[in-house]
mmCIF file of C-alpha atoms in Angstrom:
data_model
loop_
_atom_site.group_PDB
_atom_site.id
_atom_site.type_symbol
_atom_site.label_atom_id
_atom_site.label_comp_id
_atom_site.label_asym_id
_atom_site.label_seq_id
_atom_site.Cartn_x
_atom_site.Cartn_y
_atom_site.Cartn_z
ATOM 1 C CA VAL A 188 100.146 -163.446 -138.333
ATOM 2 C CA LEU A 189 100.679 -163.098 -141.965
ATOM 3 C CA LYS A 190 96.672 -164.069 -142.465
ATOM 4 C CA VAL A 191 96.365 -161.754 -139.530
ATOM 5 C CA LEU A 192 98.328 -159.061 -140.824
ATOM 6 C CA SER A 193 96.813 -158.784 -144.195
ATOM 7 C CA ARG A 194 93.017 -159.127 -142.589
ATOM 8 C CA ILE A 195 94.389 -155.564 -140.853
ATOM 9 C CA ASP A 196 95.926 -154.361 -144.036
ATOM 10 C CA SER A 197 92.137 -155.044 -145.954
ATOM 11 C CA ILE A 198 90.611 -153.643 -143.532
ATOM 12 C CA LEU A 199 92.814 -150.509 -143.242
ATOM 13 C CA ARG A 200 92.534 -150.525 -146.796
ATOM 14 C CA SER A 201 88.406 -150.187 -146.802
ATOM 15 C CA PRO A 202 86.154 -146.968 -147.526
ATOM 16 C CA ARG A 203 84.546 -146.796 -144.584
ATOM 17 C CA ALA A 204 88.623 -146.591 -143.137
ATOM 18 C CA PRO A 205 88.996 -143.711 -141.446
ATOM 19 C CA PRO A 206 91.997 -141.753 -143.621
ATOM 20 C CA LEU A 207 93.923 -140.925 -140.806
ATOM 21 C CA ILE A 208 95.265 -144.602 -139.502
ATOM 22 C CA TYR A 209 96.262 -145.794 -142.602
ATOM 23 C CA ARG A 210 99.474 -143.774 -144.060
ATOM 24 C CA ARG A 211 102.272 -145.402 -146.950
ATOM 25 C CA SER A 212 105.120 -146.248 -145.753
ATOM 26 C CA LYS A 213 108.061 -143.943 -147.219
ATOM 27 C CA GLY A 214 111.064 -144.665 -146.449
ATOM 28 C CA PRO A 215 112.213 -148.296 -146.021
ATOM 29 C CA ALA A 216 110.165 -151.144 -145.114
ATOM 30 C CA GLN A 217 112.298 -151.818 -142.247
ATOM 31 C CA ASN A 218 109.144 -151.963 -139.482
ATOM 32 C CA SER A 219 106.166 -153.656 -142.459
ATOM 33 C CA VAL A 220 105.345 -156.356 -143.391
ATOM 34 C CA LYS A 221 104.902 -157.561 -147.319
ATOM 35 C CA GLU A 222 102.377 -159.602 -148.814
ATOM 36 C CA ASN A 223 102.118 -160.714 -152.664
ATOM 37 C CA GLY A 224 104.728 -157.885 -152.874
ATOM 38 C CA GLN A 225 102.309 -155.078 -151.632
ATOM 39 C CA GLU A 226 103.203 -152.677 -148.816
ATOM 40 C CA CYS A 227 101.323 -152.923 -145.167
ATOM 41 C CA GLY A 228 101.357 -149.669 -144.523
ATOM 42 C CA PHE A 229 100.127 -150.176 -140.754
ATOM 43 C CA GLU A 230 103.748 -149.013 -138.764
ATOM 44 C CA HIS A 231 102.235 -145.980 -137.404
ATOM 45 C CA LEU A 232 98.655 -148.108 -136.114
ATOM 46 C CA PRO A 233 100.090 -148.501 -132.357
ATOM 47 C CA LEU A 234 99.803 -144.582 -131.802
ATOM 48 C CA THR A 235 96.912 -144.288 -133.868
ATOM 49 C CA VAL A 236 95.306 -146.959 -131.049
ATOM 50 C CA GLU A 237 96.883 -145.034 -128.322
ATOM 51 C CA MET A 238 95.259 -141.875 -129.510
ATOM 52 C CA TRP A 239 91.976 -143.740 -129.758
ATOM 53 C CA ALA A 240 92.771 -145.785 -126.020
ATOM 54 C CA ASP A 241 92.443 -141.823 -124.971
ATOM 55 C CA GLN A 242 90.258 -140.066 -126.754
ATOM 56 C CA LEU A 243 87.521 -143.658 -124.904
ATOM 57 C CA MET A 244 88.107 -142.294 -122.186
ATOM 58 C CA ALA A 245 87.744 -139.024 -122.256
ATOM 59 C CA LEU A 246 84.325 -140.398 -124.200
ATOM 60 C CA LYS A 247 83.678 -141.401 -120.658
ATOM 61 C CA ASP A 248 84.885 -137.957 -118.843
ATOM 62 C CA LEU A 249 82.565 -135.847 -122.064
ATOM 63 C CA HIS A 250 79.685 -138.366 -120.635
ATOM 64 C CA ARG A 251 80.009 -137.578 -116.831
ATOM 65 C CA SER A 252 80.039 -133.799 -117.819
ATOM 66 C CA LEU A 253 77.334 -134.142 -120.036
ATOM 67 C CA ARG A 254 75.167 -136.023 -117.515
ATOM 68 C CA LYS A 255 76.346 -133.733 -115.143
ATOM 69 C CA LEU A 256 75.293 -130.829 -117.118
ATOM 70 C CA SER A 257 71.353 -132.298 -117.642
ATOM 71 C CA LEU A 258 70.300 -133.395 -114.175
ATOM 72 C CA GLU A 259 71.279 -129.333 -113.705
ATOM 73 C CA LEU A 260 68.988 -127.867 -116.514
ATOM 74 C CA VAL A 261 66.429 -131.039 -117.022
ATOM 75 C CA PRO A 262 66.159 -132.581 -113.177
ATOM 76 C CA TRP A 263 63.217 -134.145 -114.055
ATOM 77 C CA HIS A 264 64.677 -136.984 -116.763
ATOM 78 C CA SER A 265 65.132 -139.731 -114.908
ATOM 79 C CA ALA A 266 69.028 -141.453 -114.939
ATOM 80 C CA ASP A 267 69.848 -143.368 -117.747
ATOM 81 C CA PRO A 268 70.313 -147.050 -116.023
ATOM 82 C CA GLN A 269 73.345 -147.462 -118.266
ATOM 83 C CA ASP A 270 75.010 -145.054 -117.042
ATOM 84 C CA ASN A 271 77.870 -146.681 -115.539
ATOM 85 C CA ARG A 272 78.819 -149.250 -117.551
ATOM 86 C CA GLU A 273 82.022 -149.438 -118.982
ATOM 87 C CA SER A 274 81.961 -148.452 -122.871
ATOM 88 C CA ILE A 275 79.982 -145.691 -123.621
ATOM 89 C CA ARG A 276 78.940 -144.773 -127.023
ATOM 90 C CA VAL A 277 78.878 -141.680 -129.023
ATOM 91 C CA GLU A 278 75.115 -143.002 -128.992
ATOM 92 C CA ASP A 279 74.377 -142.178 -125.866
ATOM 93 C CA LEU A 280 76.313 -139.069 -125.820
ATOM 94 C CA GLN A 281 73.927 -137.929 -128.696
ATOM 95 C CA PHE A 282 70.810 -139.666 -126.800
ATOM 96 C CA ILE A 283 72.068 -136.950 -124.155
ATOM 97 C CA VAL A 284 72.982 -134.214 -126.590
ATOM 98 C CA ASP A 285 68.958 -133.905 -128.344
ATOM 99 C CA ALA A 286 67.734 -134.336 -124.937
ATOM 100 C CA LEU A 287 68.594 -130.892 -123.894
ATOM 101 C CA LEU A 288 68.186 -129.154 -127.324
ATOM 102 C CA GLU A 289 64.472 -131.083 -126.865
ATOM 103 C CA GLU A 290 63.942 -128.737 -123.604
ATOM 104 C CA ILE A 291 65.557 -125.533 -124.912
ATOM 105 C CA GLU A 292 62.925 -125.251 -128.123
ATOM 106 C CA ASN A 293 60.423 -126.476 -125.870
ATOM 107 C CA LYS A 294 61.168 -123.786 -123.660
ATOM 108 C CA GLU A 295 61.940 -121.364 -126.977
ATOM 109 C CA LYS A 296 57.703 -122.597 -128.036
ATOM 110 C CA ASN A 297 56.613 -121.746 -124.312
ATOM 111 C CA SER A 298 59.016 -118.317 -124.199
ATOM 112 C CA GLN A 299 55.788 -116.552 -123.776
ATOM 113 C CA THR A 300 55.617 -117.837 -119.949
ATOM 114 C CA PRO A 301 57.278 -115.320 -117.982
ATOM 115 C CA SER A 302 59.845 -116.086 -115.817
ATOM 116 C CA SER A 303 60.755 -115.989 -111.661
ATOM 117 C CA PRO A 304 62.718 -112.091 -112.582
ATOM 118 C CA THR A 305 59.628 -111.128 -114.393
ATOM 119 C CA LEU A 306 57.300 -111.894 -112.251
ATOM 120 C CA SER A 307 58.971 -109.995 -109.421
ATOM 121 C CA ALA A 308 59.434 -107.202 -111.084
ATOM 122 C CA ILE A 309 55.360 -106.618 -111.881
ATOM 123 C CA VAL A 310 54.298 -107.837 -108.612
ATOM 124 C CA SER A 311 57.193 -105.100 -108.106
ATOM 125 C CA HIS A 312 54.666 -102.533 -109.996
ATOM 126 C CA PHE A 313 51.707 -102.993 -108.562
ATOM 127 C CA GLN A 314 52.942 -102.857 -105.543
ATOM 128 C CA LYS A 315 54.487 -99.071 -106.553
ATOM 129 C CA LEU A 316 51.008 -97.866 -109.048
ATOM 130 C CA PHE A 317 48.528 -99.195 -105.361
ATOM 131 C CA ASP A 318 50.522 -97.625 -102.983
ATOM 132 C CA VAL A 319 51.292 -101.748 -101.435
ATOM 133 C CA ASN A 320 53.129 -101.490 -98.190
ATOM 134 C CA SER A 321 54.142 -105.686 -98.476
ATOM 135 C CA LEU A 322 53.357 -108.828 -100.623
ATOM 136 C CA ASN A 323 50.164 -109.382 -97.924
ATOM 137 C CA GLY A 324 48.909 -106.403 -99.617
ATOM 138 C CA VAL A 325 48.392 -106.892 -103.137
ATOM 139 C CA TYR A 326 45.543 -109.844 -103.261
ATOM 140 C CA PRO A 327 43.503 -107.616 -101.221
ATOM 141 C CA ARG A 328 44.536 -104.550 -103.494
ATOM 142 C CA MET A 329 43.865 -106.431 -106.523
ATOM 143 C CA ASN A 330 40.429 -107.129 -105.331
ATOM 144 C CA GLU A 331 39.923 -104.201 -104.613
ATOM 145 C CA VAL A 332 40.821 -102.690 -107.716
ATOM 146 C CA TYR A 333 39.168 -105.085 -109.588
ATOM 147 C CA THR A 334 35.898 -104.263 -107.553
ATOM 148 C CA LYS A 335 36.527 -101.216 -108.397
ATOM 149 C CA LEU A 336 37.617 -101.268 -112.527
ATOM 150 C CA GLY A 337 34.100 -103.358 -112.450
ATOM 151 C CA GLU A 338 31.829 -100.658 -110.930
ATOM 152 C CA MET A 339 33.516 -98.142 -112.857
ATOM 153 C CA THR A 340 32.797 -100.490 -116.106
ATOM 154 C CA ASN A 341 28.877 -100.516 -115.923
ATOM 155 C CA ALA A 342 28.545 -96.552 -114.677
ATOM 156 C CA MET A 343 30.780 -95.801 -118.152
ATOM 157 C CA ARG A 344 28.494 -98.954 -120.003
ATOM 158 C CA ASN A 345 24.158 -97.011 -118.403
ATOM 159 C CA LEU A 346 26.002 -93.172 -119.487
ATOM 160 C CA HIS A 347 27.131 -94.510 -122.638
ATOM 161 C CA VAL A 348 23.158 -96.019 -122.925
ATOM 162 C CA LEU A 349 21.551 -93.106 -121.265
ATOM 163 C CA LEU A 350 23.317 -90.434 -123.177
ATOM 164 C CA ASP A 351 23.256 -92.405 -126.764
ATOM 165 C CA LEU A 352 26.530 -92.375 -127.076
ATOM 166 C CA ASP A 353 28.769 -95.245 -129.396
ATOM 167 C CA SER A 354 30.043 -97.604 -126.512
ATOM 168 C CA SER A 355 33.705 -97.163 -128.502
ATOM 169 C CA ALA A 356 33.298 -93.059 -127.027
ATOM 170 C CA PRO A 357 36.314 -92.434 -124.917
ATOM 171 C CA PRO A 358 35.181 -91.366 -121.177
ATOM 172 C CA THR A 359 36.173 -87.445 -122.068
ATOM 173 C CA VAL A 360 33.696 -87.061 -124.711
ATOM 174 C CA VAL A 361 31.070 -89.025 -121.564
ATOM 175 C CA VAL A 362 32.452 -86.299 -119.489
ATOM 176 C CA ASP A 363 31.866 -83.472 -122.371
ATOM 177 C CA THR A 364 28.266 -84.878 -122.422
ATOM 178 C CA VAL A 365 27.375 -85.230 -118.754
ATOM 179 C CA GLY A 366 29.265 -80.892 -119.081
ATOM 180 C CA LYS A 367 26.675 -79.636 -121.723
ATOM 181 C CA LEU A 368 23.443 -81.306 -119.775
ATOM 182 C CA CYS A 369 24.315 -79.971 -116.848
ATOM 183 C CA ASP A 370 24.665 -76.640 -118.297
ATOM 184 C CA ILE A 371 20.866 -77.544 -119.957
ATOM 185 C CA ILE A 372 19.789 -77.834 -116.697
ATOM 186 C CA ASN A 373 21.136 -74.815 -114.864
ATOM 187 C CA GLU A 374 19.780 -73.223 -117.407
ATOM 188 C CA ASN A 375 16.410 -74.670 -117.562
ATOM 189 C CA MET A 376 16.281 -73.979 -113.371
ATOM 190 C CA THR A 377 16.668 -70.415 -114.273
ATOM 191 C CA GLU A 378 14.295 -69.804 -115.738
ATOM 192 C CA GLN A 379 11.488 -71.702 -114.585
ATOM 193 C CA VAL A 380 12.720 -69.226 -111.067
ATOM 194 C CA GLN A 381 12.211 -66.005 -113.671
ATOM 195 C CA GLN A 382 8.527 -67.384 -114.164
ATOM 196 C CA LEU A 383 8.290 -68.317 -110.867
ATOM 197 C CA LEU A 384 8.683 -64.869 -109.166
ATOM 198 C CA GLY A 385 7.592 -63.423 -112.208
ATOM 199 C CA THR A 386 10.899 -61.656 -113.184
ATOM 200 C CA GLN A 387 13.518 -61.077 -115.725
ATOM 201 C CA ASP A 388 15.928 -59.521 -113.970
ATOM 202 C CA ILE A 389 18.509 -60.265 -111.135
ATOM 203 C CA HIS A 390 17.726 -57.156 -109.444
ATOM 204 C CA SER A 391 13.439 -57.757 -109.689
ATOM 205 C CA ILE A 392 14.732 -61.242 -108.363
ATOM 206 C CA ILE A 393 16.824 -59.738 -105.137
ATOM 207 C CA ASN A 394 13.490 -57.280 -104.578
ATOM 208 C CA LYS A 395 11.607 -60.622 -104.655
ATOM 209 C CA LEU A 396 13.168 -62.006 -102.202
ATOM 210 C CA GLU A 397 13.770 -58.551 -99.825
ATOM 211 C CA GLU A 398 9.388 -58.929 -99.823
ATOM 212 C CA TYR A 399 8.820 -62.183 -99.700
ATOM 213 C CA GLU A 400 11.679 -62.074 -96.843
ATOM 214 C CA CYS A 401 9.556 -59.407 -94.616
ATOM 215 C CA PHE A 402 6.517 -60.799 -95.482
ATOM 216 C CA PHE A 403 6.663 -64.784 -94.420
ATOM 217 C CA PRO A 404 7.954 -63.845 -90.703
ATOM 218 C CA PRO A 405 4.945 -61.689 -89.274
ATOM 219 C CA PHE A 406 2.886 -64.071 -91.638
ATOM 220 C CA GLN A 407 3.698 -66.850 -89.922
ATOM 221 C CA ALA A 408 4.131 -66.088 -87.170
ATOM 222 C CA LEU A 409 0.505 -64.492 -86.941
ATOM 223 C CA ILE A 410 -0.993 -68.351 -88.517
ATOM 224 C CA GLN A 411 1.013 -70.156 -85.064
ATOM 225 C CA ASP A 412 -1.046 -68.028 -82.658
ATOM 226 C CA LEU A 413 -4.408 -68.535 -84.403
ATOM 227 C CA LEU A 414 -3.335 -72.344 -83.753
ATOM 228 C CA CYS A 415 -2.653 -72.087 -80.463
ATOM 229 C CA LEU A 416 -6.104 -69.748 -80.249
ATOM 230 C CA LEU A 417 -8.035 -71.511 -81.786
ATOM 231 C CA GLU A 418 -6.607 -74.827 -80.660
ATOM 232 C CA ILE A 419 -5.993 -76.862 -83.563
ATOM 233 C CA SER A 420 -2.899 -78.125 -85.754
ATOM 234 C CA ASN A 421 -4.052 -77.793 -89.274
ATOM 235 C CA LEU A 422 -3.891 -74.918 -90.841
ATOM 236 C CA ASP A 423 -7.295 -76.206 -93.449
ATOM 237 C CA ASP A 424 -8.856 -75.685 -90.040
ATOM 238 C CA ILE A 425 -8.173 -72.477 -88.853
ATOM 239 C CA LEU A 426 -10.874 -71.095 -91.770
ATOM 240 C CA PRO A 427 -13.727 -73.077 -90.199
ATOM 241 C CA THR A 428 -13.200 -72.924 -86.818
ATOM 242 C CA VAL A 429 -13.604 -68.568 -87.042
ATOM 243 C CA ARG A 430 -16.828 -69.380 -89.377
ATOM 244 C CA ASN A 431 -17.651 -71.759 -86.135
ATOM 245 C CA LEU A 432 -17.243 -68.548 -83.947
ATOM 246 C CA LYS A 433 -19.606 -65.884 -85.639
#
């Protein structure tokens, strides 16, 4: 017995032993055993062992709770085949915690992947912007928007080329340039009409149109009568037919 107690005393005095389990006796050494004139200060050891037993039981409960948490957060991980064993080590708990931490780190690295609430908010926003009443109409409207966007992009690209604009020019610049071009065309058209009618005055143009309106209806009626009388259908045949009649 003395040898066993001496062995326990040497373990308790070891630098690796937790300081909690070894305290030197402060009072009379009634319950202690002396060997070689030195106390073996482990009279409180039963209480410490009881505390350890409670901690071991709590370790099992902690292991069970960590396993539930692991199954909730990372259900794709296979179950530990040693879950049902009697002895649970701190290393087992550390393994579960490390696995959870690894998953959290991976999620942080992949934080750009949108969550389900974010995706739902995006779909709802799309429905609001493009007046889509149901989820079934989201994909058709997306295809329609994509097609229209492609057409508009091609049209803008062609306008940039035709108008000799830089590809980075905004749509407002394209619209302004087209407007100026239309103004130039309208001005040229007015000049051409004026040259055709032989006048530069708007009132003269009105008078010319009134003269043409008075002249052309009777002239057209005369031509129609001639075509019918001469039994021809081509305007160019009127003069040769009249000459033949002479």
